[in-house]
PDB file of C-alpha atoms in Angstrom:
ATOM      1  CA  MET A   1      -4.524  21.086  32.422  1.00 53.00           C
ATOM      2  CA  ARG A   2      -5.300  17.925  34.833  1.00 56.00           C
ATOM      3  CA  SER A   3      -7.926  14.803  35.235  1.00 62.00           C
ATOM      4  CA  ASP A   4      -9.392  13.291  37.160  1.00 71.00           C
ATOM      5  CA  ARG A   5      -7.512  10.538  39.543  1.00 75.00           C
ATOM      6  CA  LYS A   6     -10.485   8.133  39.209  1.00 78.00           C
ATOM      7  CA  ALA A   7     -10.472   8.989  35.246  1.00 79.00           C
ATOM      8  CA  LEU A   8      -7.132   8.519  34.847  1.00 80.00           C
ATOM      9  CA  ASP A   9      -7.039   5.169  36.938  1.00 79.00           C
ATOM     10  CA  ARG A  10      -9.298   3.283  34.502  1.00 83.00           C
ATOM     11  CA  ALA A  11      -9.026   4.980  31.043  1.00 85.00           C
ATOM     12  CA  ASP A  12      -6.953   2.963  28.966  1.00 88.00           C
ATOM     13  CA  GLU A  13      -2.981   3.924  27.035  1.00 89.00           C
ATOM     14  CA  GLU A  14      -5.362   5.380  23.609  1.00 90.00           C
ATOM     15  CA  ARG A  15      -7.420   7.945  26.668  1.00 90.00           C
ATOM     16  CA  LEU A  16      -4.140   9.005  28.264  1.00 92.00           C
ATOM     17  CA  VAL A  17      -2.550   9.241  25.088  1.00 92.00           C
ATOM     18  CA  ARG A  18      -5.036  11.289  23.808  1.00 91.00           C
ATOM     19  CA  LEU A  19      -5.445  13.617  26.960  1.00 93.00           C
ATOM     20  CA  VAL A  20      -1.659  14.091  27.169  1.00 93.00           C
ATOM     21  CA  ALA A  21      -1.630  15.272  23.569  1.00 93.00           C
ATOM     22  CA  LYS A  22      -4.320  18.449  24.942  1.00 93.00           C
ATOM     23  CA  GLY A  23      -1.197  19.025  27.362  1.00 93.00           C
ATOM     24  CA  ASP A  24      -2.575  16.856  30.039  1.00 93.00           C
ATOM     25  CA  ARG A  25       0.522  16.445  33.344  1.00 94.00           C
ATOM     26  CA  ALA A  26      -1.018  14.348  34.684  1.00 93.00           C
ATOM     27  CA  ALA A  27      -2.323  11.813  31.757  1.00 93.00           C
ATOM     28  CA  PHE A  28       1.104  11.988  30.670  1.00 95.00           C
ATOM     29  CA  GLU A  29       2.368  10.857  34.253  1.00 94.00           C
ATOM     30  CA  GLU A  30      -0.276   8.434  34.608  1.00 93.00           C
ATOM     31  CA  LEU A  31       1.181   6.948  30.653  1.00 94.00           C
ATOM     32  CA  TYR A  32       4.561   7.325  32.652  1.00 95.00           C
ATOM     33  CA  ARG A  33       3.329   5.534  35.670  1.00 94.00           C
ATOM     34  CA  ARG A  34       2.300   2.693  33.996  1.00 93.00           C
ATOM     35  CA  THR A  35       4.407   2.708  30.592  1.00 93.00           C
ATOM     36  CA  SER A  36       7.462   2.210  31.493  1.00 94.00           C
ATOM     37  CA  PRO A  37       8.477  -0.189  33.199  1.00 93.00           C
ATOM     38  CA  TRP A  38       8.114  -2.604  30.760  1.00 90.00           C
ATOM     39  CA  MET A  39       9.626  -1.038  28.631  1.00 93.00           C
ATOM     40  CA  ALA A  40      12.749   0.327  30.821  1.00 92.00           C
ATOM     41  CA  VAL A  41      12.531  -3.798  30.363  1.00 91.00           C
ATOM     42  CA  ARG A  42      12.053  -4.014  26.704  1.00 89.00           C
ATOM     43  CA  LEU A  43      14.856  -1.996  26.210  1.00 91.00           C
ATOM     44  CA  TYR A  44      17.051  -3.658  28.916  1.00 89.00           C
ATOM     45  CA  ARG A  45      17.036  -6.838  26.886  1.00 86.00           C
ATOM     46  CA  ARG A  46      18.881  -5.290  23.653  1.00 86.00           C
ATOM     47  CA  CYS A  47      20.703  -2.417  25.473  1.00 86.00           C
ATOM     48  CA  SER A  48      22.903  -3.479  28.761  1.00 84.00           C
ATOM     49  CA  ASP A  49      24.425  -0.297  29.035  1.00 88.00           C
ATOM     50  CA  GLU A  50      22.490   2.016  31.679  1.00 91.00           C
ATOM     51  CA  GLN A  51      23.276   5.020  29.771  1.00 92.00           C
ATOM     52  CA  ILE A  52      21.790   4.742  27.009  1.00 92.00           C
ATOM     53  CA  VAL A  53      18.831   2.824  27.761  1.00 93.00           C
ATOM     54  CA  ALA A  54      18.438   6.581  30.174  1.00 94.00           C
ATOM     55  CA  GLU A  55      18.685   8.223  27.247  1.00 94.00           C
ATOM     56  CA  VAL A  56      16.246   6.754  25.684  1.00 95.00           C
ATOM     57  CA  MET A  57      13.768   6.738  27.544  1.00 96.00           C
ATOM     58  CA  GLN A  58      14.113   9.776  28.321  1.00 96.00           C
ATOM     59  CA  GLU A  59      13.614  10.881  24.482  1.00 95.00           C
ATOM     60  CA  THR A  60      10.803   8.586  24.170  1.00 95.00           C
ATOM     61  CA  TYR A  61       8.306  10.221  26.868  1.00 96.00           C
ATOM     62  CA  LEU A  62       9.720  12.845  25.675  1.00 95.00           C
ATOM     63  CA  ALA A  63       8.943  12.641  21.977  1.00 94.00           C
ATOM     64  CA  VAL A  64       5.302  10.825  23.374  1.00 94.00           C
ATOM     65  CA  TRP A  65       4.987  14.892  25.245  1.00 95.00           C
ATOM     66  CA  ARG A  66       5.543  16.042  22.144  1.00 93.00           C
ATOM     67  CA  ALA A  67       3.487  14.448  19.490  1.00 91.00           C
ATOM     68  CA  ALA A  68       0.727  12.913  21.459  1.00 91.00           C
ATOM     69  CA  GLY A  69      -1.563  14.614  19.326  1.00 89.00           C
ATOM     70  CA  ALA A  70       0.111  12.338  16.022  1.00 88.00           C
ATOM     71  CA  PHE A  71      -1.281   9.053  16.970  1.00 87.00           C
ATOM     72  CA  ALA A  72      -3.934   7.614  15.328  1.00 80.00           C
ATOM     73  CA  GLY A  73      -4.164   4.176  17.906  1.00 75.00           C
ATOM     74  CA  SER A  74      -7.077   2.511  16.840  1.00 72.00           C
ATOM     75  CA  ALA A  75      -8.875   4.306  13.994  1.00 73.00           C
ATOM     76  CA  VAL A  76      -5.457   3.357  11.716  1.00 70.00           C
ATOM     77  CA  GLY A  77      -5.003  -0.567  13.619  1.00 73.00           C
ATOM     78  CA  GLY A  78      -2.928   0.325  16.397  1.00 77.00           C
ATOM     79  CA  THR A  79      -2.362   0.392  19.555  1.00 86.00           C
ATOM     80  CA  ALA A  80      -0.791   3.311  22.832  1.00 88.00           C
ATOM     81  CA  VAL A  81       1.499   0.800  23.808  1.00 87.00           C
ATOM     82  CA  GLY A  82       2.716  -0.576  20.589  1.00 87.00           C
ATOM     83  CA  TRP A  83       3.422   3.076  19.051  1.00 88.00           C
ATOM     84  CA  LEU A  84       5.312   3.865  22.522  1.00 91.00           C
ATOM     85  CA  TRP A  85       6.874   0.775  21.651  1.00 90.00           C
ATOM     86  CA  THR A  86       7.901   1.721  18.430  1.00 88.00           C
ATOM     87  CA  ILE A  87       9.444   4.983  19.066  1.00 92.00           C
ATOM     88  CA  ALA A  88      11.448   4.090  22.066  1.00 92.00           C
ATOM     89  CA  ALA A  89      13.375   0.794  19.075  1.00 90.00           C
ATOM     90  CA  ARG A  90      13.669   4.053  16.883  1.00 90.00           C
ATOM     91  CA  ARG A  91      15.779   5.779  19.729  1.00 92.00           C
ATOM     92  CA  LEU A  92      18.094   3.186  20.401  1.00 90.00           C
ATOM     93  CA  VAL A  93      18.469   2.286  17.286  1.00 88.00           C
ATOM     94  CA  ASP A  94      19.539   6.382  16.655  1.00 87.00           C
ATOM     95  CA  ALA A  95      21.625   6.402  19.678  1.00 88.00           C
ATOM     96  CA  PHE A  96      23.517   3.043  18.384  1.00 83.00           C
ATOM     97  CA  ARG A  97      24.225   5.161  16.116  1.00 82.00           C
ATOM     98  CA  ARG A  98      24.872   8.472  17.498  1.00 82.00           C
ATOM     99  CA  ARG A  99      27.437   6.406  19.740  1.00 76.00           C
ATOM    100  CA  ALA A 100      29.721   4.555  16.880  1.00 69.00           C
ATOM    101  CA  HIS A 101      30.270   7.189  14.693  1.00 62.00           C
ATOM    102  CA  HIS A 102      32.046   8.360  18.635  1.00 59.00           C
ATOM    103  CA  ALA A 103      33.447   5.159  19.794  1.00 53.00           C
ATOM    104  CA  ALA A 104      34.012   1.202  19.839  1.00 52.00           C
ATOM    105  CA  PRO A 105      31.944  -0.411  22.071  1.00 49.00           C
ATOM    106  CA  PRO A 106      33.608  -0.570  26.199  1.00 51.00           C
ATOM    107  CA  PRO A 107      34.233  -5.060  26.697  1.00 54.00           C
ATOM    108  CA  ALA A 108      31.726  -4.593  29.172  1.00 53.00           C
ATOM    109  CA  ALA A 109      29.208  -3.910  26.458  1.00 52.00           C
ATOM    110  CA  ALA A 110      30.173  -7.224  24.897  1.00 50.00           C
ATOM    111  CA  ALA A 111      27.519  -9.830  23.542  1.00 49.00           C
ATOM    112  CA  ARG A 112      26.977 -12.629  26.902  1.00 50.00           C
ATOM    113  CA  ALA A 113      24.482 -15.392  27.445  1.00 46.00           C
ATOM    114  CA  MET A 114      21.028 -14.597  28.470  1.00 52.00           C
ATOM    115  CA  ALA A 115      18.342 -15.795  29.090  1.00 52.00           C
ATOM    116  CA  PRO A 116      15.359 -16.088  26.748  1.00 52.00           C
ATOM    117  CA  ALA A 117      13.483 -12.197  26.539  1.00 52.00           C
ATOM    118  CA  ALA A 118       9.694 -12.531  28.970  1.00 47.00           C
ATOM    119  CA  GLU A 119       8.949 -11.145  25.101  1.00 47.00           C
ATOM    120  CA  GLU A 120      10.177 -14.147  23.853  1.00 52.00           C
ATOM    121  CA  GLU A 121       9.229 -16.780  25.785  1.00 51.00           C
ATOM    122  CA  ALA A 122       5.808 -15.090  25.729  1.00 46.00           C
ATOM    123  CA  LEU A 123       5.576 -15.561  21.858  1.00 50.00           C
ATOM    124  CA  ALA A 124       6.834 -19.299  21.735  1.00 48.00           C
ATOM    125  CA  ALA A 125       4.374 -20.232  24.258  1.00 47.00           C
ATOM    126  CA  GLY A 126       1.542 -18.047  22.123  1.00 48.00           C
ATOM    127  CA  VAL A 127       1.458 -19.725  19.783  1.00 52.00           C
ATOM    128  CA  ASP A 128       0.096 -23.428  19.754  1.00 56.00           C
ATOM    129  CA  GLY A 129       0.716 -26.072  17.182  1.00 67.00           C
ATOM    130  CA  ASP A 130       3.415 -26.193  14.760  1.00 72.00           C
ATOM    131  CA  VAL A 131       4.117 -22.499  14.054  1.00 70.00           C
ATOM    132  CA  GLY A 132       4.926 -21.996  17.889  1.00 69.00           C
ATOM    133  CA  ASP A 133       7.356 -25.564  16.952  1.00 75.00           C
ATOM    134  CA  ALA A 134       9.277 -24.172  14.363  1.00 78.00           C
ATOM    135  CA  LEU A 135       9.013 -20.900  15.996  1.00 74.00           C
ATOM    136  CA  ARG A 136      11.032 -22.369  19.263  1.00 77.00           C
ATOM    137  CA  ARG A 137      12.871 -25.257  16.838  1.00 84.00           C
ATOM    138  CA  LEU A 138      14.492 -21.686  15.106  1.00 86.00           C
ATOM    139  CA  ALA A 139      18.184 -21.305  16.126  1.00 87.00           C
ATOM    140  CA  PRO A 140      18.633 -17.910  18.519  1.00 85.00           C
ATOM    141  CA  GLU A 141      19.937 -15.426  16.375  1.00 88.00           C
ATOM    142  CA  LEU A 142      17.894 -15.551  13.601  1.00 87.00           C
ATOM    143  CA  ARG A 143      14.729 -16.117  15.900  1.00 84.00           C
ATOM    144  CA  GLU A 144      16.977 -12.538  17.746  1.00 82.00           C
ATOM    145  CA  VAL A 145      16.882 -10.995  13.450  1.00 85.00           C
ATOM    146  CA  LEU A 146      12.773 -11.672  12.949  1.00 80.00           C
ATOM    147  CA  GLN A 147      11.499 -10.914  16.204  1.00 77.00           C
ATOM    148  CA  ALA A 148      12.756  -6.835  15.741  1.00 78.00           C
ATOM    149  CA  THR A 149      11.544  -7.399  12.373  1.00 80.00           C
ATOM    150  CA  VAL A 150       8.107  -8.690  12.420  1.00 77.00           C
ATOM    151  CA  LEU A 151       7.442  -8.235  16.434  1.00 68.00           C
ATOM    152  CA  ASP A 152       9.041  -5.258  16.200  1.00 72.00           C
ATOM    153  CA  GLY A 153       8.920  -3.602  13.472  1.00 73.00           C
ATOM    154  CA  LEU A 154      12.192  -2.229  12.131  1.00 77.00           C
ATOM    155  CA  SER A 155      13.879  -2.385   9.132  1.00 81.00           C
ATOM    156  CA  VAL A 156      16.795  -4.017   8.086  1.00 84.00           C
ATOM    157  CA  ARG A 157      19.124  -1.342   8.685  1.00 82.00           C
ATOM    158  CA  GLU A 158      17.973  -0.522  12.499  1.00 78.00           C
ATOM    159  CA  THR A 159      18.098  -4.026  12.777  1.00 81.00           C
ATOM    160  CA  ALA A 160      21.016  -3.822  12.006  1.00 81.00           C
ATOM    161  CA  ALA A 161      22.107  -0.760  14.028  1.00 76.00           C
ATOM    162  CA  LEU A 162      20.309  -2.389  16.465  1.00 77.00           C
ATOM    163  CA  LEU A 163      22.024  -6.543  17.419  1.00 78.00           C
ATOM    164  CA  GLY A 164      25.424  -4.245  15.883  1.00 79.00           C
ATOM    165  CA  LEU A 165      25.088  -6.620  12.923  1.00 84.00           C
ATOM    166  CA  PRO A 166      26.199  -5.715   9.008  1.00 89.00           C
ATOM    167  CA  GLU A 167      22.643  -5.300   6.668  1.00 89.00           C
ATOM    168  CA  GLY A 168      24.175  -8.276   4.412  1.00 92.00           C
ATOM    169  CA  THR A 169      24.166 -10.437   8.256  1.00 92.00           C
ATOM    170  CA  VAL A 170      20.654  -9.179   9.463  1.00 90.00           C
ATOM    171  CA  LYS A 171      19.582  -9.963   5.423  1.00 93.00           C
ATOM    172  CA  THR A 172      21.314 -13.220   5.029  1.00 94.00           C
ATOM    173  CA  ARG A 173      19.556 -13.872   9.257  1.00 91.00           C
ATOM    174  CA  ALA A 174      15.792 -13.482   8.283  1.00 90.00           C
ATOM    175  CA  ARG A 175      16.131 -15.505   4.377  1.00 92.00           C
ATOM    176  CA  ARG A 176      17.292 -18.342   6.377  1.00 92.00           C
ATOM    177  CA  ALA A 177      14.723 -17.920   9.252  1.00 88.00           C
ATOM    178  CA  ARG A 178      11.850 -17.609   7.229  1.00 87.00           C
ATOM    179  CA  ILE A 179      13.390 -20.780   4.893  1.00 90.00           C
ATOM    180  CA  ALA A 180      13.887 -23.033   8.275  1.00 87.00           C
ATOM    181  CA  MET A 181       9.980 -22.025   8.917  1.00 84.00           C
ATOM    182  CA  ARG A 182       8.997 -22.652   5.694  1.00 86.00           C
ATOM    183  CA  LYS A 183      10.381 -26.233   5.504  1.00 86.00           C
ATOM    184  CA  ALA A 184       9.486 -26.683   9.366  1.00 83.00           C
ATOM    185  CA  LEU A 185       5.625 -25.833   8.007  1.00 81.00           C
ATOM    186  CA  ALA A 186       5.687 -27.342   4.905  1.00 78.00           C
TER     187      ALA A 186
END
């Protein structure tokens, strides 16, 4: 099945996923063209290892091709982009778990100071008033856990694997973040 180029240009991401579910390669190529740049940026913000990011990208889009029919979409309040990111975030956690079983991380993968991620800035800028102020005042390690668990919807275990922290540390930081937010908003 091959869709008309103009129709694909007008289709939103949810429609593209629906067409991919029917085996439409052109729709898949268009979905990849639209979503892979931001997906790669988000993955690189969480992992500086190019090989892992490349693997996760490949696994994500393979999963999209195979499971597009399972996408529930707006019928359950979801979006195609959110669905794609959920797949990618889980694949990234899986990649970290696989790597952790085989070797210690190379020295180059050590945490380094980075500028705030675009989505962090958008979140802080997009939330006005007291909530936005409280978010901006959170310590970076608390904001990072809040982002993974709340924005990305990851479990404590997935967040721990993603951030390279013990699960107890993730729970503690999530609790501290909630307490700080409550105190700031009281």
